[in-house]
Tab-separated table of C-alpha atoms in Angstrom:
chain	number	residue	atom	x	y	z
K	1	UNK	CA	0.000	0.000	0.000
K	2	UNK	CA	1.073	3.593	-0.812
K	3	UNK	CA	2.317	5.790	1.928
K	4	UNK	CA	1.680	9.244	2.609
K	5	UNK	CA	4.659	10.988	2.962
K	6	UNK	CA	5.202	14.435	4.479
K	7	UNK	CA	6.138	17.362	1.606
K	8	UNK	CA	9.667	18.116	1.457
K	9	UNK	CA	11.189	20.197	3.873
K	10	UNK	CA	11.789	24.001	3.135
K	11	UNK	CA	14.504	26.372	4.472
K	12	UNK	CA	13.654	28.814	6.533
K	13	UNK	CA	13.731	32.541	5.024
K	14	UNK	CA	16.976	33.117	6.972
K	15	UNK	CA	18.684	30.100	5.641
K	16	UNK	CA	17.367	30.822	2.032
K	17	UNK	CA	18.984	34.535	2.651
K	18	UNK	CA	22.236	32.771	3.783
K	19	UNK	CA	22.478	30.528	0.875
K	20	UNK	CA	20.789	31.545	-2.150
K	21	UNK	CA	24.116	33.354	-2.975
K	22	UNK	CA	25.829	29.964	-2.927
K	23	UNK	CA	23.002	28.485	-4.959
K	24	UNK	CA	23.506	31.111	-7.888
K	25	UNK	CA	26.944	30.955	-7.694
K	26	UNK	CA	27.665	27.390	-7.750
K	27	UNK	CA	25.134	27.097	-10.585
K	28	UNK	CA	26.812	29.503	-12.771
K	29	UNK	CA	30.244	28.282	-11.972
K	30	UNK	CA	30.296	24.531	-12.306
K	31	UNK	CA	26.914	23.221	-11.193
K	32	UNK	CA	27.310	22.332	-6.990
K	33	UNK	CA	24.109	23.547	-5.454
K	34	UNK	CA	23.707	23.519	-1.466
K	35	UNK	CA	20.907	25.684	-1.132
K	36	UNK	CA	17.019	26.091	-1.736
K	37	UNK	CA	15.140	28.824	-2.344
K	38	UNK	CA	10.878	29.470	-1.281
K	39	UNK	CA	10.338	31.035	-4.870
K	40	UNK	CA	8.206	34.057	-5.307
K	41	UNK	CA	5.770	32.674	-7.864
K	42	UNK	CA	7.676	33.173	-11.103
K	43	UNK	CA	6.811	31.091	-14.294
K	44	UNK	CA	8.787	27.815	-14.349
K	45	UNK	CA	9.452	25.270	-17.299
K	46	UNK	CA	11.446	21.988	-16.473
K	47	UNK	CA	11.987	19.640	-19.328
K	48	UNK	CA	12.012	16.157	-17.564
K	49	UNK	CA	13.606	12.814	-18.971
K	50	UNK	CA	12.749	9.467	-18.296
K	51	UNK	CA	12.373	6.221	-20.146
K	52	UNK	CA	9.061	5.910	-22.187
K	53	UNK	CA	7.664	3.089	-19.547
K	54	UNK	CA	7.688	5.329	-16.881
K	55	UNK	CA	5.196	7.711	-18.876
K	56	UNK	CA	3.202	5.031	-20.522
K	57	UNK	CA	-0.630	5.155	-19.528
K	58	UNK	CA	-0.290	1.228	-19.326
K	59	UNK	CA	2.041	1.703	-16.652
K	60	UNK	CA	0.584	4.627	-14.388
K	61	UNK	CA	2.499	7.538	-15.832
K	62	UNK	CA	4.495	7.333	-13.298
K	63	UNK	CA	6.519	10.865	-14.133
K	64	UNK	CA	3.784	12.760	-15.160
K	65	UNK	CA	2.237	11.517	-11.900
K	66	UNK	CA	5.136	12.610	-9.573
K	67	UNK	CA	5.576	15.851	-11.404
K	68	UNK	CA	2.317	16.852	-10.769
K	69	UNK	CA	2.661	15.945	-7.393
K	70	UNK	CA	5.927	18.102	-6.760
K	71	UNK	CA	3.589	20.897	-8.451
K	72	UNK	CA	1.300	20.459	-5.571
K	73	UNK	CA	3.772	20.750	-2.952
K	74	UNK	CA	4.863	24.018	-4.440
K	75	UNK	CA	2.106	26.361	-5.254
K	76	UNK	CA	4.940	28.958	-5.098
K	77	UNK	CA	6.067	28.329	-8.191
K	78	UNK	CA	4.192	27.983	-11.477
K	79	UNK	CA	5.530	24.782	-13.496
K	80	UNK	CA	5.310	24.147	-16.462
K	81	UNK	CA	6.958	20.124	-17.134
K	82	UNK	CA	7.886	19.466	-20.420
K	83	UNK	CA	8.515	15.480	-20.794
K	84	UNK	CA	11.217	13.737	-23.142
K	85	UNK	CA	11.981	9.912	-23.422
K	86	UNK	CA	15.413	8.868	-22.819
K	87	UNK	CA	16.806	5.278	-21.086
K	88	UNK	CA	18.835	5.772	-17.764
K	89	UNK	CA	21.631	4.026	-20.485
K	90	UNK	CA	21.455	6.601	-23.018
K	91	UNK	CA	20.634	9.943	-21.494
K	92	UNK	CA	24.159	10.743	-20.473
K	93	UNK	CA	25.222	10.283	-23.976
K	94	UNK	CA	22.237	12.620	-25.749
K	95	UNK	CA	22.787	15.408	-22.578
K	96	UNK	CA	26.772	15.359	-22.918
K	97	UNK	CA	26.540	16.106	-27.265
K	98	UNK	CA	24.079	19.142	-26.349
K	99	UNK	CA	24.034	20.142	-22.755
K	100	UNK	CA	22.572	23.066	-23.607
K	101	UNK	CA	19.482	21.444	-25.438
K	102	UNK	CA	19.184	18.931	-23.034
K	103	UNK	CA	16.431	18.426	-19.679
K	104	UNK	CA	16.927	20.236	-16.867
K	105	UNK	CA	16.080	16.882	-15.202
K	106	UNK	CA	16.749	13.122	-16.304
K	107	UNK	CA	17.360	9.939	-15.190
K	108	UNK	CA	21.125	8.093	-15.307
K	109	UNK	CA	22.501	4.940	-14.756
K	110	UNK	CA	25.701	6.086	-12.619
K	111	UNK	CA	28.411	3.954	-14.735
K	112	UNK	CA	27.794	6.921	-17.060
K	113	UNK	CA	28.785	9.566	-14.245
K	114	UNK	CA	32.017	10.089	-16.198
K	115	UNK	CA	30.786	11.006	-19.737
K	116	UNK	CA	28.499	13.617	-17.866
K	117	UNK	CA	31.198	15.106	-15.762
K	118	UNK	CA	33.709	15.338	-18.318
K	119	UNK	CA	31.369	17.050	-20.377
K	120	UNK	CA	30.792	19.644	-17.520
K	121	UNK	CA	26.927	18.844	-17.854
K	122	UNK	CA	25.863	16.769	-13.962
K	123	UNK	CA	25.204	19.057	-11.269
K	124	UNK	CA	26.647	18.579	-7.928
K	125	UNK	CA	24.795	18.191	-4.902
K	126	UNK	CA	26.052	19.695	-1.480
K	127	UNK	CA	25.066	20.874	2.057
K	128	UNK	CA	21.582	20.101	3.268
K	129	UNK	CA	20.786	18.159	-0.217
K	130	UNK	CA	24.248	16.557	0.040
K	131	UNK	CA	23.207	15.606	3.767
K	132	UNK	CA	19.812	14.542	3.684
K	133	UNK	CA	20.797	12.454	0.355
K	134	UNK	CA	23.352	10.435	2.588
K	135	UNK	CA	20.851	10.125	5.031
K	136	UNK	CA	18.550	8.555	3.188
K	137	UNK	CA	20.357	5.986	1.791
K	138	UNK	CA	23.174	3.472	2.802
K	139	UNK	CA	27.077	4.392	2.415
K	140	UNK	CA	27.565	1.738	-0.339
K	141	UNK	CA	24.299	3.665	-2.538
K	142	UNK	CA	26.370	7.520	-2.273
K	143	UNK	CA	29.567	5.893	-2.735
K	144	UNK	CA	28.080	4.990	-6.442
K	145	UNK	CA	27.207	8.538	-7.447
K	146	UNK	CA	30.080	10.155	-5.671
K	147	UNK	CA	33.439	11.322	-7.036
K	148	UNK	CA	35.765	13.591	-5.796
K	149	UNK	CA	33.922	14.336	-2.818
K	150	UNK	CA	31.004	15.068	-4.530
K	151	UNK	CA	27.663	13.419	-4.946
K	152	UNK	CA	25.981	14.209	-8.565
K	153	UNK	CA	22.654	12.596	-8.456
K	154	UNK	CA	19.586	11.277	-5.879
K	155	UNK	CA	19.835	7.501	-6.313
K	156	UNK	CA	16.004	5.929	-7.238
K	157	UNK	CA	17.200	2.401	-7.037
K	158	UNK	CA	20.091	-0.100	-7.014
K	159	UNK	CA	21.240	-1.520	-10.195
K	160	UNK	CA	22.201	-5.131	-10.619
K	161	UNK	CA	21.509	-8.846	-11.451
K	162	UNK	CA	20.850	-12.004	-8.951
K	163	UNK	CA	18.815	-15.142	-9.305
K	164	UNK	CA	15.844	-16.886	-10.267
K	165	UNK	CA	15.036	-19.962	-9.477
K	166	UNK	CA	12.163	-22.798	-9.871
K	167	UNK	CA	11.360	-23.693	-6.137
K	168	UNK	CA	10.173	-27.037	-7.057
K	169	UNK	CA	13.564	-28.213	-8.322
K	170	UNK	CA	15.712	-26.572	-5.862
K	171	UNK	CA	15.718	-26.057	-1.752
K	172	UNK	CA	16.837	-23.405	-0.209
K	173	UNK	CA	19.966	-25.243	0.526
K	174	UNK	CA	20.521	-26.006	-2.907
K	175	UNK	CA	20.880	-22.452	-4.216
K	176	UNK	CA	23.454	-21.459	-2.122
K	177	UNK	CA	26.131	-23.284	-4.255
K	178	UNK	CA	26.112	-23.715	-8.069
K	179	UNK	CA	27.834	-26.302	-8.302
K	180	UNK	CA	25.098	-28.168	-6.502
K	181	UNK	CA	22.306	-26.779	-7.826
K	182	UNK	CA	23.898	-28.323	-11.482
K	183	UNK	CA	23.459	-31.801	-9.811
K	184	UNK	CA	19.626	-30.414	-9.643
K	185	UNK	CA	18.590	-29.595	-12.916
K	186	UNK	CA	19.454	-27.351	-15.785
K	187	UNK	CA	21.121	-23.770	-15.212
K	188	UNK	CA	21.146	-21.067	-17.510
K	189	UNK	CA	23.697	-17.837	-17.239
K	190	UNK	CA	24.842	-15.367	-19.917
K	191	UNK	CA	28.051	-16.825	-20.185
K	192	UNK	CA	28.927	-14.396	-23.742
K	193	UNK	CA	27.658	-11.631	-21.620
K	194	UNK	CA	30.473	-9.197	-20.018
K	195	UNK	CA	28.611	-7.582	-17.617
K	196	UNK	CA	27.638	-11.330	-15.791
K	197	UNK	CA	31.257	-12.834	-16.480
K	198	UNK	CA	33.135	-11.528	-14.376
K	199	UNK	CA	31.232	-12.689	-11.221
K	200	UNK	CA	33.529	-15.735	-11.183
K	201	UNK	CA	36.596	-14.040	-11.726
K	202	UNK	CA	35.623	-11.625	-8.519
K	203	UNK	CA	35.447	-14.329	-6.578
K	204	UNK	CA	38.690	-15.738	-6.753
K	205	UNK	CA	40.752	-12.315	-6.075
K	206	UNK	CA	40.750	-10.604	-9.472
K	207	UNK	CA	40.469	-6.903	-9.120
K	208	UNK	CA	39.834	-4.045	-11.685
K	209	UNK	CA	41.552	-0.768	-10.786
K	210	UNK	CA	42.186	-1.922	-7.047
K	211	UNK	CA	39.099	-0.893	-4.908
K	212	UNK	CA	37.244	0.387	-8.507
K	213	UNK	CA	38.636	4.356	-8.562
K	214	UNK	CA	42.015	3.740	-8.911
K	215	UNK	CA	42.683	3.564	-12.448
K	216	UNK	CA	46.549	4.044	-11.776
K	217	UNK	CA	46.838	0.102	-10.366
K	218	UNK	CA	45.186	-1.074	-13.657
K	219	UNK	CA	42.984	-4.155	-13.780
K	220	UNK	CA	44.548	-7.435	-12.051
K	221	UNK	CA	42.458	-10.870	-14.185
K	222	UNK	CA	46.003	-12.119	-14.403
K	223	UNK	CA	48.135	-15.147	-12.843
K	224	UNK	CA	47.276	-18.476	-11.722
K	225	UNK	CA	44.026	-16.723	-9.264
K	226	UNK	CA	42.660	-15.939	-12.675
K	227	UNK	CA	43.916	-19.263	-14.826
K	228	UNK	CA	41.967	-21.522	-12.438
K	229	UNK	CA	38.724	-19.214	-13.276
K	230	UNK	CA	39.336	-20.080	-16.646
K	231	UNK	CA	39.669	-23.725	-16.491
K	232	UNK	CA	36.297	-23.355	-13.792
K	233	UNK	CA	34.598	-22.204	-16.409
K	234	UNK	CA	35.359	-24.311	-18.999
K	235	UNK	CA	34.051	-26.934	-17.321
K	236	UNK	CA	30.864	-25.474	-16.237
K	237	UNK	CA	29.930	-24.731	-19.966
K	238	UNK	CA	30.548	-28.730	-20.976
K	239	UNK	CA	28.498	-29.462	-18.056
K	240	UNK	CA	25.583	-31.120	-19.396
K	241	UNK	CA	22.985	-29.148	-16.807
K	242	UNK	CA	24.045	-25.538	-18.201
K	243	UNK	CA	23.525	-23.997	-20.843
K	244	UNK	CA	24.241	-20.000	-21.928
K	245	UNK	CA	21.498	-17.853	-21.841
K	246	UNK	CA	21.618	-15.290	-25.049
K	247	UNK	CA	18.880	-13.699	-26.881
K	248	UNK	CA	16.124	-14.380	-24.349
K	249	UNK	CA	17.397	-18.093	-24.558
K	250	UNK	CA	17.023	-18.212	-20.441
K	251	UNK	CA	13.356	-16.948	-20.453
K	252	UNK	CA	12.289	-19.512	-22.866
K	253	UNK	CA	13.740	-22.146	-20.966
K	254	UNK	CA	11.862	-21.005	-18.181
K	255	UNK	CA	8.558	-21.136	-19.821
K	256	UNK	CA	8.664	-24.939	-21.500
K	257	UNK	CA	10.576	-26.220	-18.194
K	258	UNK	CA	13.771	-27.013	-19.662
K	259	UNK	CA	15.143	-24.110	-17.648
K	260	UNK	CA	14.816	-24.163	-13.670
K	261	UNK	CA	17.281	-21.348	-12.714
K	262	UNK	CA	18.509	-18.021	-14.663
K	263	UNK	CA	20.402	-14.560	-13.886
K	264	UNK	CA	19.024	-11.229	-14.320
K	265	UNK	CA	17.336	-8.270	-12.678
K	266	UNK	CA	14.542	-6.726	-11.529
K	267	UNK	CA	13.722	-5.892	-15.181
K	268	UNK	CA	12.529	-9.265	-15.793
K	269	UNK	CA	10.537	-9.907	-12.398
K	270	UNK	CA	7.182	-9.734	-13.519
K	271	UNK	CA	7.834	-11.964	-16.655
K	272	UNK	CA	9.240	-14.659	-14.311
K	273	UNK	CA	6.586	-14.281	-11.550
K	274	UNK	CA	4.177	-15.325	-14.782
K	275	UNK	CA	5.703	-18.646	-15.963
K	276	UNK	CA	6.960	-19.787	-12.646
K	277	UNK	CA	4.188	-18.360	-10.308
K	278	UNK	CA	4.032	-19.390	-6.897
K	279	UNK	CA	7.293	-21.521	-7.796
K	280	UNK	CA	9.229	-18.343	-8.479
K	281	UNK	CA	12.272	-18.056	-5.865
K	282	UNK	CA	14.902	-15.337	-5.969
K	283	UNK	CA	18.234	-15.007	-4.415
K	284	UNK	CA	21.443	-13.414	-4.137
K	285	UNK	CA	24.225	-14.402	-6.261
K	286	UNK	CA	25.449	-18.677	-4.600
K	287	UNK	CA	29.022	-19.488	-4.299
K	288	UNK	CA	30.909	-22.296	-7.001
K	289	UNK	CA	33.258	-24.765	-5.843
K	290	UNK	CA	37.185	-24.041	-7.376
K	291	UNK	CA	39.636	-26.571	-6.570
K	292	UNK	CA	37.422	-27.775	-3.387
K	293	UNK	CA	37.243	-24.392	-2.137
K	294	UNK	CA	33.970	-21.922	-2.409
K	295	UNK	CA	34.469	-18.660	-4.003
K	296	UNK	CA	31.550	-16.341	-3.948
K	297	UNK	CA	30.060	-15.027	-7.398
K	298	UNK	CA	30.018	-11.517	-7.299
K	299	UNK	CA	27.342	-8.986	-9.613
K	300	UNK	CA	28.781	-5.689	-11.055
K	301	UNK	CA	26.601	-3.317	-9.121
K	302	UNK	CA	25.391	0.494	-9.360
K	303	UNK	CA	22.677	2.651	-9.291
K	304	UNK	CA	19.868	4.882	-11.365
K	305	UNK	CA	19.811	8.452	-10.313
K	306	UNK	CA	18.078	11.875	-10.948
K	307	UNK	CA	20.598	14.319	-12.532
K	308	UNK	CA	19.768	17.716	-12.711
K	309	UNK	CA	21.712	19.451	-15.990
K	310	UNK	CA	24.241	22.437	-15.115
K	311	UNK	CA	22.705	24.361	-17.450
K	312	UNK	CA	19.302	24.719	-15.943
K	313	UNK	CA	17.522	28.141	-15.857
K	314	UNK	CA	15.676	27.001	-13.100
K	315	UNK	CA	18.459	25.108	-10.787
K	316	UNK	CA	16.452	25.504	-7.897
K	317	UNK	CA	13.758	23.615	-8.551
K	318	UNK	CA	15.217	20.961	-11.267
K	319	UNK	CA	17.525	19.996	-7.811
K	320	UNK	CA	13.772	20.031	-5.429
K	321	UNK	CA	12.379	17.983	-7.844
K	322	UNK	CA	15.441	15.495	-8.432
K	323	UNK	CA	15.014	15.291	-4.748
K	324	UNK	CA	11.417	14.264	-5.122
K	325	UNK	CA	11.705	12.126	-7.663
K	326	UNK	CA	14.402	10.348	-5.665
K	327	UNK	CA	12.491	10.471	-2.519
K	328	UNK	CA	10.276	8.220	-0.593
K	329	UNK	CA	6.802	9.277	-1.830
K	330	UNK	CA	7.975	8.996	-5.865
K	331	UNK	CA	9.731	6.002	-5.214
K	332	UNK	CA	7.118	4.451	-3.368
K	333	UNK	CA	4.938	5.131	-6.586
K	334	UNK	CA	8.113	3.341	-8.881
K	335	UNK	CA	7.799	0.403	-7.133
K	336	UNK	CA	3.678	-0.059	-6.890
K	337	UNK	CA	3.432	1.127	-10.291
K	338	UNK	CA	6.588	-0.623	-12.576
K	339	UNK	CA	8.222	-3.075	-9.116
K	340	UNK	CA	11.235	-0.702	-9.388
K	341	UNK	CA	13.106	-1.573	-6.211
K	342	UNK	CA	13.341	1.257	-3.828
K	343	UNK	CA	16.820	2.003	-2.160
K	344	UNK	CA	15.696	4.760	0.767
K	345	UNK	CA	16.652	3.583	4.017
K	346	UNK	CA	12.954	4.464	5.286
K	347	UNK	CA	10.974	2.740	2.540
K	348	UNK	CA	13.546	-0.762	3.209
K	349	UNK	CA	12.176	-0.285	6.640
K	350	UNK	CA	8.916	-0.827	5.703
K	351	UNK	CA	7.207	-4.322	6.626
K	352	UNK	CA	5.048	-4.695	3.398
K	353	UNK	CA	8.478	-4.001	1.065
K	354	UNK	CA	11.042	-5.592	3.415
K	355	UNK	CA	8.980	-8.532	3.314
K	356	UNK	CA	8.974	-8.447	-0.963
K	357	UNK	CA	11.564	-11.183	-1.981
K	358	UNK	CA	12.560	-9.596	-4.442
K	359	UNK	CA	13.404	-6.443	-2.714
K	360	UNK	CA	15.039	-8.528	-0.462
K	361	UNK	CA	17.262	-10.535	-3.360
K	362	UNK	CA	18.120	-7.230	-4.869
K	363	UNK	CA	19.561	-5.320	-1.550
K	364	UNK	CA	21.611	-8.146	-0.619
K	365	UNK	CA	22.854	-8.931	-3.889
K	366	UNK	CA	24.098	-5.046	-3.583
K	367	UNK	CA	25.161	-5.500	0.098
K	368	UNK	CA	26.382	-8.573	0.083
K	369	UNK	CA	27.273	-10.189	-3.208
K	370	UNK	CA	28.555	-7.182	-5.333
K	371	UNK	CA	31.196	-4.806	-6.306
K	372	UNK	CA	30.616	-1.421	-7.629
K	373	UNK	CA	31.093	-1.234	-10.942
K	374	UNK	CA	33.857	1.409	-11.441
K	375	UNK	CA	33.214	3.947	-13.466
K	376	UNK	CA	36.881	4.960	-14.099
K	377	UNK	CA	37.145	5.580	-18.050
K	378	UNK	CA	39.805	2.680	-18.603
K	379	UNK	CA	36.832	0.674	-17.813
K	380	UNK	CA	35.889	0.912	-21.742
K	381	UNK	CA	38.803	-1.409	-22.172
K	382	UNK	CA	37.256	-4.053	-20.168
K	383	UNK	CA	33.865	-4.830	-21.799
K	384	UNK	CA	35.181	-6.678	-25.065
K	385	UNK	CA	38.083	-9.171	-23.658
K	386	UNK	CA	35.548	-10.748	-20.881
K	387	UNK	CA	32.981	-11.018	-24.156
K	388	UNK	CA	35.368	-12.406	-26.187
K	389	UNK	CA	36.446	-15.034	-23.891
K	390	UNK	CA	33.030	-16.233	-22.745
K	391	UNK	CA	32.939	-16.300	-26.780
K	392	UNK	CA	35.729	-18.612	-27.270
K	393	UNK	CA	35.104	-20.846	-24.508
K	394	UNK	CA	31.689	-21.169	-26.333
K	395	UNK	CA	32.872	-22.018	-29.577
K	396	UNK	CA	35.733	-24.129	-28.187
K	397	UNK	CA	39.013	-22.141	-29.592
K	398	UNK	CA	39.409	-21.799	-25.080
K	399	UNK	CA	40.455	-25.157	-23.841
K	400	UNK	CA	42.381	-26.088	-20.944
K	401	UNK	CA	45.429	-26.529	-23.124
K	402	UNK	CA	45.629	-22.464	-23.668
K	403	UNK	CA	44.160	-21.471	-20.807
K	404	UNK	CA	46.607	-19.936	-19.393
K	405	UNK	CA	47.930	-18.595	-22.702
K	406	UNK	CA	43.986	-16.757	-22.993
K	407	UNK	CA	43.752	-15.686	-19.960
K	408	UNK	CA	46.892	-13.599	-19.885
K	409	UNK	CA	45.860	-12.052	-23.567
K	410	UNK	CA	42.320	-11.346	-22.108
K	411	UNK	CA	44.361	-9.333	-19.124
K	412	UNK	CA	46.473	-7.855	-21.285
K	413	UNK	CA	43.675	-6.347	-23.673
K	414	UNK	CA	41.382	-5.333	-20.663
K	415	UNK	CA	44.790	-3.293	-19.349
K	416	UNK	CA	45.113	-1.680	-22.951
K	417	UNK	CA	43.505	1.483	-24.567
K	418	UNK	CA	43.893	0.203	-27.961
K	419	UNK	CA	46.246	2.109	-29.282
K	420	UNK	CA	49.994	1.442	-28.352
């Protein structure tokens, strides 16, 4: 059930006084804003991005929704929204071409922090907003939208992949290692995928740009730590009970029961929740067995956010509303409306969504069975290597006789820009 939630809080006329000169300079200058202003009912228009679900009428219009709920809540002001479709995976590349053209207000996935910093277009977020965005959320959620002290967006939800699994093949014992649940039945995971790869290579000790910012120490998928992953994983893709999910291979499985576990995101809930109904378990990532030892998978994980653009005319309220749309009450709304998993500490709190198992799967795949995926820009290099040797394990040029041999070129590609 929906919550009401209290409006946001305002500043009081002294603090507005004290920091509305911080507000216009920071906006002008480079984009940090640490103030908030009452308004004096001047004309406003905010051009708002999201992707197209969350303004479909099959959906809720979820953003048209919200926005005239922020409206609502400020009476001072007199909004006009403009909306505009973009993905959380493609906005930062549209807004950082034409900054200038682009909403004062979209939604970003935060591995794409980089592209909008470098391109001077992601404003920061300081003082009270700064504060009450770290209080709302947990250390491991700011750390993901935070660089160089600063913290440039209002996280909506936790970004990453776990498991599905079909209850009636598997215990809740089983799940907790792979290499049992293979014994079980038939396991699908995007092996040619390199955003699910790595999770085996994590868990023996490999390391990309040591704790994910610094680029300096490179990326470590190198030596025998990373040799035995190779040979692991040759031998999970003969065994007969897995097979490699591609192309919505996985969620076909699934549906004519050839398939009893898979690994994806929240993306894919409700789909699941159809074919395996009541059946439907999910999970955090299990461990696999390596040389008689067990190594726990871990997920690439980040965040979705609501940027505010630099170049705002209204930076005052595109920040209140990113703070809305980031808040309890809006994402409250995400979840009832589209089962977008909410990520403020209060709403986790709550009974009725702590109780969700898929809320539950999601925040300790994040907490507990995840690394944030660094958003460093060397990380470009790393994409292609892991694809390509999921890719020749597949198609058998990988074998144990060259493992080693592959595994050192797929180190030495991922610690390479290309060029020299």
């Amino acid at each position: 059930m929906r919550k009401n939630w209290s409006a946001p809080r305002l500043l009081s006329r002294r603090d507005f006084l004290r920091l509305s000169a911080v507000a216009a300079g920071t906006a002008a200058a480079g984009g940090m804003l640490s103030g908030c202003s009452e308004g004096s009912g001047e004309n406003v228009r905010l051009m708002v991005w999201s992707p197209s679900q969350d303004q479909a009428k099959d959906s809720g219009e979820w953003l048209q929704t919200c926005c005239d709920r922020f409206a609502e809540l400020h009476p001072e002001w007199n909004i006009t929204f403009v909306y505009g479709v973009a993905d959380e995976a493609g906005a930062a590349g549209t807004v950082s071409q034409d900054a200038e053209a682009s909403a004062d207000v979209f939604m970003f996935a935060n591995d794409t922090l980089t592209t909008l910093t470098d391109a001077g277009a992601l404003a920061k977020f300081g003082g009270i907003y700064a504060d009450e965005i770290s209080a709302s959320n947990s250390p491991s959620l700011v750390d993901s939208l935070t660089m160089d002290d600063y913290i440039y967006g209002v996280p909506f939800t936790t970004n990453t992949w776990f498991m599905y699994y079909d209850k009636s093949t598997f215990s809740e014992d089983d799940i907790k290692n792979l290499d049992t649940m293979l014994t079980k039945g038939v396991v699908s995971f995007p092996f040619t995928n390199s955003w699910y790869l790595p999770a085996f290579y994590f868990g023996n000790g490999c390391t990309l740009f040591g704790d994910g910012t610094q680029e300096e120490l490179g990326v470590d998928f190198a030596g025998q730590k990373a040799v035995d992953v190779t040979n692991y994983l040759i031998d999970l893709y003969n065994n007969p009970n897995f097979t490699v999910d591609a192309d919505g291979s996985g969620m076909a499985g699934l549906r004519d029961g050839s398939i009893k576990a898979i690994f994806t995101g929240s993306w894919d809930a409700e789909a699941i929740k159809e074919i395996l109904g009541d059946n439907m378990g999910v999970a955090a990532l299990p461990t696999f067995t390596l040389n008689g030892e067990e190594k726990q998978m871990y997920a690439y994980a980040g965040s979705k956010a609501i940027g505010v653009n630099t170049n705002s005319k209204y930076m005052v309220q595109a920040i209140q509303l990113a703070l809305y749309l980031g808040g309890p009450e809006a994402q409250q709304l995400h979840y009832d409306l589209r089962t977008v998993i909410p990520c403020n500490t209060e709403l986790l709190a709550d009974p009725a969504i702590a109780s969700d198992e898929l809320v539950a799967a999601q925040n300790d795949t994040f907490d507990r069975t995840s690394i944030l995926q660094p958003f460093v820009s060397g990380m470009s290099n790393c994409w292609t290597p892991v694809e390509n040797m999921g890719k020749g394990i597949r198609s058998g040029t990988i074998t144990h006789d060259n493992a080693a041999e592959q595994t050192q070129a797929m180190n030495d590609a991922m610690n390479s820009d290309g060029i020299s």
